[in-house]
Amino acid sequence: MTTTRALVLGGGGLAGIAWETGVLAGLAEKGIDVAPTADHVIGTSAGAAVAAQLASGLTLPELLARQTDPALQNAELAPAGVSVEEVLELWFKLAAESSDPLELRRRLGGMALDAATVPEAARCEVIAGRLPRHDWPEWPLTLVAVDARSGGTRLFDRHSGVGLVDAVAASCAVPGIWPPVTIGGVRYVDGGIRTSANADLAAGHDRILVLAPMADPSLEAEIAGLRRTARVAVITPDEASAAAFGANPLDPAVRAPAAHAGLAQGRREAAAVAEVWG
């Protein structure tokens, strides 16, 4: 019987991109090079960017340098007239008022459609700069976004007829912070409003590694469901990594500290991951 493996990369802003890259580099240093041996990579928000970067052909040390070396770091935009704290406060308010997950996604999508943000084209240009290549890889890669109006989940892959940059931008379109991304006349927002990692989408695989930069009440239930039929390893930020994230995971200044913390954590977690990944 063939054993299949899935790598799940969750959301977490610029800090999450840097941390996940560091963790994967740390694992690889210890002989656990996850991406090339994964049968399926699922990326959400920050994880969508990391997944696309892994498919670029650059090595993990090269990708890590793009997070830690100021000369190689991508230019990023500042959110227009809103703070992350303000947006999160509104998110929590809407979540408290909405017992139906679909309705909550619709309300968050509505907030995104009404928000004053940077122009969509400018945001997509930033996403393009994050990706060393702009064509879909041959290996199975799924990126998660949400329809801003219906609240429905949209999964993008190389068969979707959607460009990789647009798919990553849609998955990273944090409501209230960044503009929804228009694809085929539909406006899409961050896949993290479904759940921050969407780990449940890895169901059906035998061995699963989940990198989850953000705390999410849904994650525990998702992992419990996966463990009914699969071996699962989960890495969340340890104390040093959480401190490196700082108060604002969208601040470009957190990239190098988060990447270094992730690298150290990946080295420490390698033995536990090896028991699951094989």
Coordinates of C-alpha atoms in Angstrom, one line a residue:
M1 CA 0.0 0.0 0.0
T2 CA 1.3 3.5 -0.9
T3 CA 1.8 6.0 1.9
T4 CA 0.8 9.5 1.0
R5 CA 2.1 12.7 2.7
A6 CA 0.6 16.2 3.0
L7 CA 2.2 19.4 4.1
V8 CA -0.2 22.0 5.5
L9 CA 1.0 25.6 5.7
G10 CA -1.3 28.0 7.7
G11 CA -1.7 31.8 7.8
G12 CA 0.2 34.3 9.9
G13 CA 1.2 37.4 8.0
L14 CA 4.8 38.3 7.2
A15 CA 5.9 36.8 10.5
G16 CA 4.2 33.5 9.4
I17 CA 5.9 33.5 6.0
A18 CA 9.3 34.0 7.6
W19 CA 8.7 31.5 10.5
E20 CA 7.4 28.7 8.2
T21 CA 10.4 29.2 5.9
G22 CA 12.7 29.0 8.9
V23 CA 11.0 25.9 10.3
L24 CA 11.2 24.1 7.0
A25 CA 14.9 25.1 6.6
G26 CA 15.6 23.8 10.1
L27 CA 13.9 20.5 9.4
A28 CA 15.9 20.1 6.2
E29 CA 19.2 20.8 8.0
K30 CA 18.3 17.7 10.1
G31 CA 17.6 15.6 7.1
I32 CA 13.8 16.1 7.0
D33 CA 13.3 17.9 3.6
V34 CA 9.5 17.9 3.7
A35 CA 8.3 19.7 0.5
P36 CA 10.0 17.4 -2.1
T37 CA 8.5 14.3 -0.4
A38 CA 5.0 15.7 0.0
D39 CA 2.3 14.3 -2.2
H40 CA 0.1 17.4 -1.5
V41 CA 0.9 20.9 -0.3
I42 CA -2.0 23.0 1.1
G43 CA -1.4 26.7 1.6
T44 CA -3.5 29.3 3.3
S45 CA -2.7 33.1 3.4
A46 CA 1.0 33.3 4.5
G47 CA 1.2 29.5 3.8
A48 CA 0.0 30.1 0.3
A49 CA 3.0 32.4 -0.3
V50 CA 5.4 29.9 1.3
A51 CA 3.9 27.0 -0.7
A52 CA 4.4 28.9 -4.0
Q53 CA 8.0 29.9 -3.0
L54 CA 8.8 26.2 -2.2
A55 CA 7.7 25.4 -5.8
S56 CA 10.0 28.0 -7.3
G57 CA 13.1 25.9 -7.6
L58 CA 15.0 28.0 -5.0
T59 CA 16.6 26.0 -2.2
L60 CA 15.5 26.5 1.4
P61 CA 18.7 28.3 2.3
E62 CA 18.0 30.7 -0.6
L63 CA 14.4 31.2 0.5
L64 CA 15.5 31.7 4.1
A65 CA 18.0 34.4 2.9
R66 CA 15.1 36.2 1.2
Q67 CA 13.6 36.6 4.7
T68 CA 16.7 37.4 6.7
D69 CA 18.9 39.5 4.3
P70 CA 17.6 43.1 4.0
A71 CA 19.1 43.3 0.5
L72 CA 16.9 40.3 -0.6
Q73 CA 13.7 41.1 1.2
N74 CA 10.7 42.0 -0.9
A75 CA 9.3 45.5 -0.7
E76 CA 6.0 45.5 1.3
L77 CA 3.1 47.9 1.5
A78 CA 1.7 49.4 4.7
P79 CA -2.0 49.0 5.3
A80 CA -4.0 52.1 4.4
G81 CA -5.3 53.9 7.5
V82 CA -6.1 50.9 9.7
S83 CA -4.2 49.0 12.3
V84 CA -4.1 45.3 12.7
E85 CA -5.4 45.7 16.3
E86 CA -8.5 47.6 15.0
V87 CA -9.2 44.9 12.4
L88 CA -8.8 42.0 14.8
E89 CA -11.1 43.8 17.3
L90 CA -13.8 44.0 14.6
W91 CA -13.2 40.4 13.7
F92 CA -13.7 39.3 17.3
K93 CA -16.8 41.3 17.5
L94 CA -18.3 39.8 14.4
A95 CA -17.3 36.3 15.5
A96 CA -19.1 36.9 18.9
E97 CA -22.2 37.9 17.0
S98 CA -22.2 35.1 14.4
S99 CA -22.7 31.4 15.5
D100 CA -22.9 30.3 11.8
P101 CA -19.4 30.0 10.3
L102 CA -20.7 30.7 6.8
E103 CA -22.5 33.8 7.9
L104 CA -19.3 35.0 9.7
R105 CA -17.4 34.6 6.5
R106 CA -20.0 36.6 4.6
R107 CA -19.8 39.4 7.2
L108 CA -16.0 39.4 7.0
G109 CA -16.2 39.4 3.2
G110 CA -18.6 42.3 3.4
M111 CA -16.2 44.2 5.7
A112 CA -13.4 43.5 3.1
L113 CA -15.5 44.8 0.2
D114 CA -16.4 48.0 2.1
A115 CA -12.9 48.7 3.5
A116 CA -10.6 51.5 2.2
T117 CA -7.4 49.8 1.3
V118 CA -4.4 50.1 -1.0
P119 CA -5.3 49.5 -4.7
E120 CA -5.7 45.9 -5.7
A121 CA -3.1 46.2 -8.5
A122 CA -0.5 47.5 -6.1
R123 CA -1.2 44.7 -3.7
C124 CA -0.9 42.1 -6.4
E125 CA 2.4 43.6 -7.5
V126 CA 3.7 43.0 -4.0
I127 CA 2.6 39.4 -4.1
A128 CA 4.3 39.0 -7.5
G129 CA 7.5 40.3 -5.9
R130 CA 7.3 37.6 -3.2
L131 CA 7.3 34.8 -5.7
P132 CA 10.5 33.8 -7.5
R133 CA 8.5 32.3 -10.3
H134 CA 4.9 32.9 -11.4
D135 CA 3.8 29.7 -13.0
W136 CA 2.2 26.8 -11.3
P137 CA 4.4 23.8 -10.3
E138 CA 3.7 20.3 -11.6
W139 CA 3.4 18.9 -8.1
P140 CA 0.0 19.0 -6.3
L141 CA -0.4 22.4 -4.7
T142 CA -3.7 23.7 -3.4
L143 CA -4.3 27.3 -2.2
V144 CA -7.3 28.3 -0.2
A145 CA -9.4 31.5 -0.6
V146 CA -13.0 32.5 0.3
D147 CA -15.6 34.2 -1.9
A148 CA -16.2 37.6 -0.3
R149 CA -19.9 37.7 -1.1
S150 CA -21.1 34.0 -0.6
G151 CA -18.6 33.0 2.0
G152 CA -17.9 29.8 0.0
T153 CA -14.5 28.2 -0.1
R154 CA -12.5 28.3 -3.3
L155 CA -9.5 26.0 -3.9
F156 CA -7.0 27.0 -6.5
D157 CA -4.6 24.7 -8.2
R158 CA -2.8 24.5 -11.5
H159 CA -6.0 23.2 -13.2
S160 CA -8.1 26.2 -12.1
G161 CA -7.2 28.4 -15.0
V162 CA -6.1 31.1 -12.6
G163 CA -2.6 32.6 -12.4
L164 CA -0.5 31.7 -9.5
V165 CA 0.1 35.3 -8.4
D166 CA -3.7 36.0 -8.4
A167 CA -4.3 32.8 -6.4
V168 CA -1.7 33.6 -3.8
A169 CA -3.0 37.2 -3.6
A170 CA -6.5 36.0 -3.1
S171 CA -5.5 33.6 -0.3
C172 CA -3.6 36.5 1.4
A173 CA -6.3 39.1 1.1
V174 CA -6.8 39.8 4.8
P175 CA -10.3 41.4 5.2
G176 CA -10.1 45.0 6.3
I177 CA -6.3 45.2 5.7
W178 CA -5.9 44.2 2.0
P179 CA -8.3 44.5 -1.0
P180 CA -10.2 41.5 -2.1
V181 CA -8.8 40.0 -5.3
T182 CA -10.9 39.9 -8.5
I183 CA -10.8 36.6 -10.4
G184 CA -13.3 36.0 -13.1
G185 CA -15.5 38.7 -11.8
V186 CA -15.6 37.3 -8.3
R187 CA -14.0 39.0 -5.3
Y188 CA -11.9 36.7 -3.1
V189 CA -10.5 37.2 0.4
D190 CA -8.1 35.4 2.7
G191 CA -8.6 31.7 3.1
G192 CA -7.7 32.0 6.7
I193 CA -11.2 33.2 7.5
R194 CA -12.4 29.7 6.9
T195 CA -9.8 28.4 9.4
S196 CA -6.3 29.7 9.8
A197 CA -4.6 26.5 8.5
N198 CA -7.5 24.6 6.8
A199 CA -5.8 21.4 8.0
D200 CA -9.0 19.4 7.5
L201 CA -8.4 19.6 3.7
A202 CA -5.5 17.1 4.2
A203 CA -7.9 14.4 5.1
G204 CA -7.2 11.2 3.2
H205 CA -3.4 11.3 3.5
D206 CA -1.6 8.9 5.7
R207 CA 1.1 11.3 7.2
I208 CA 0.5 15.0 7.7
L209 CA 2.7 17.8 8.8
V210 CA 0.9 21.0 9.8
L211 CA 2.7 24.4 10.4
A212 CA 0.3 26.7 12.1
P213 CA 1.7 30.2 12.9
M214 CA -1.6 31.5 14.3
A215 CA -3.7 30.3 17.3
D216 CA -7.1 29.1 16.1
P217 CA -9.8 27.3 18.1
S218 CA -10.6 25.2 15.0
L219 CA -7.2 23.7 14.7
E220 CA -7.5 21.3 17.6
A221 CA -10.7 19.8 16.2
E222 CA -9.2 19.6 12.7
I223 CA -6.2 17.7 14.0
A224 CA -8.3 15.4 16.1
G225 CA -10.3 14.5 13.0
L226 CA -7.1 13.9 10.9
R227 CA -5.6 11.7 13.6
R228 CA -8.5 9.2 13.3
T229 CA -6.9 7.9 10.1
A230 CA -3.4 9.5 9.8
R231 CA -0.2 10.2 11.7
V232 CA 0.0 13.9 12.2
A233 CA 2.7 16.3 13.4
V234 CA 1.8 19.9 14.3
I235 CA 4.2 22.7 14.8
T236 CA 3.0 26.0 16.3
P237 CA 5.3 28.8 17.5
D238 CA 7.2 28.1 20.7
E239 CA 7.9 30.8 23.2
A240 CA 10.9 32.2 21.4
S241 CA 9.0 32.2 18.0
A242 CA 5.9 33.9 19.5
A243 CA 8.2 36.6 20.9
A244 CA 9.8 37.1 17.5
F245 CA 6.4 37.7 15.9
G246 CA 5.9 40.8 18.0
A247 CA 2.6 42.6 18.3
N248 CA 2.1 43.1 14.6
P249 CA 2.7 40.0 12.3
L250 CA 2.3 42.3 9.2
D251 CA 5.3 44.5 10.2
P252 CA 8.2 43.8 7.7
A253 CA 10.6 44.2 10.6
V254 CA 9.5 40.9 12.1
R255 CA 10.7 38.9 9.1
A256 CA 14.3 38.2 10.1
P257 CA 13.6 37.5 13.8
A258 CA 10.7 35.2 13.0
A259 CA 12.8 33.4 10.4
H260 CA 15.7 32.8 12.8
A261 CA 13.3 31.7 15.5
G262 CA 11.6 29.3 13.1
L263 CA 15.0 27.9 12.0
A264 CA 16.0 27.1 15.6
Q265 CA 12.5 25.6 16.3
G266 CA 12.7 23.5 13.1
R267 CA 16.0 22.0 14.2
R268 CA 14.5 21.2 17.6
E269 CA 11.3 19.7 16.2
A270 CA 13.1 17.5 13.6
A271 CA 13.2 14.3 15.6
A272 CA 9.4 14.4 16.4
V273 CA 8.6 15.2 12.8
A274 CA 10.7 12.4 11.5
E275 CA 8.7 9.9 13.6
V276 CA 5.5 11.0 11.7
W277 CA 6.9 11.9 8.3
G278 CA 9.1 8.8 8.0

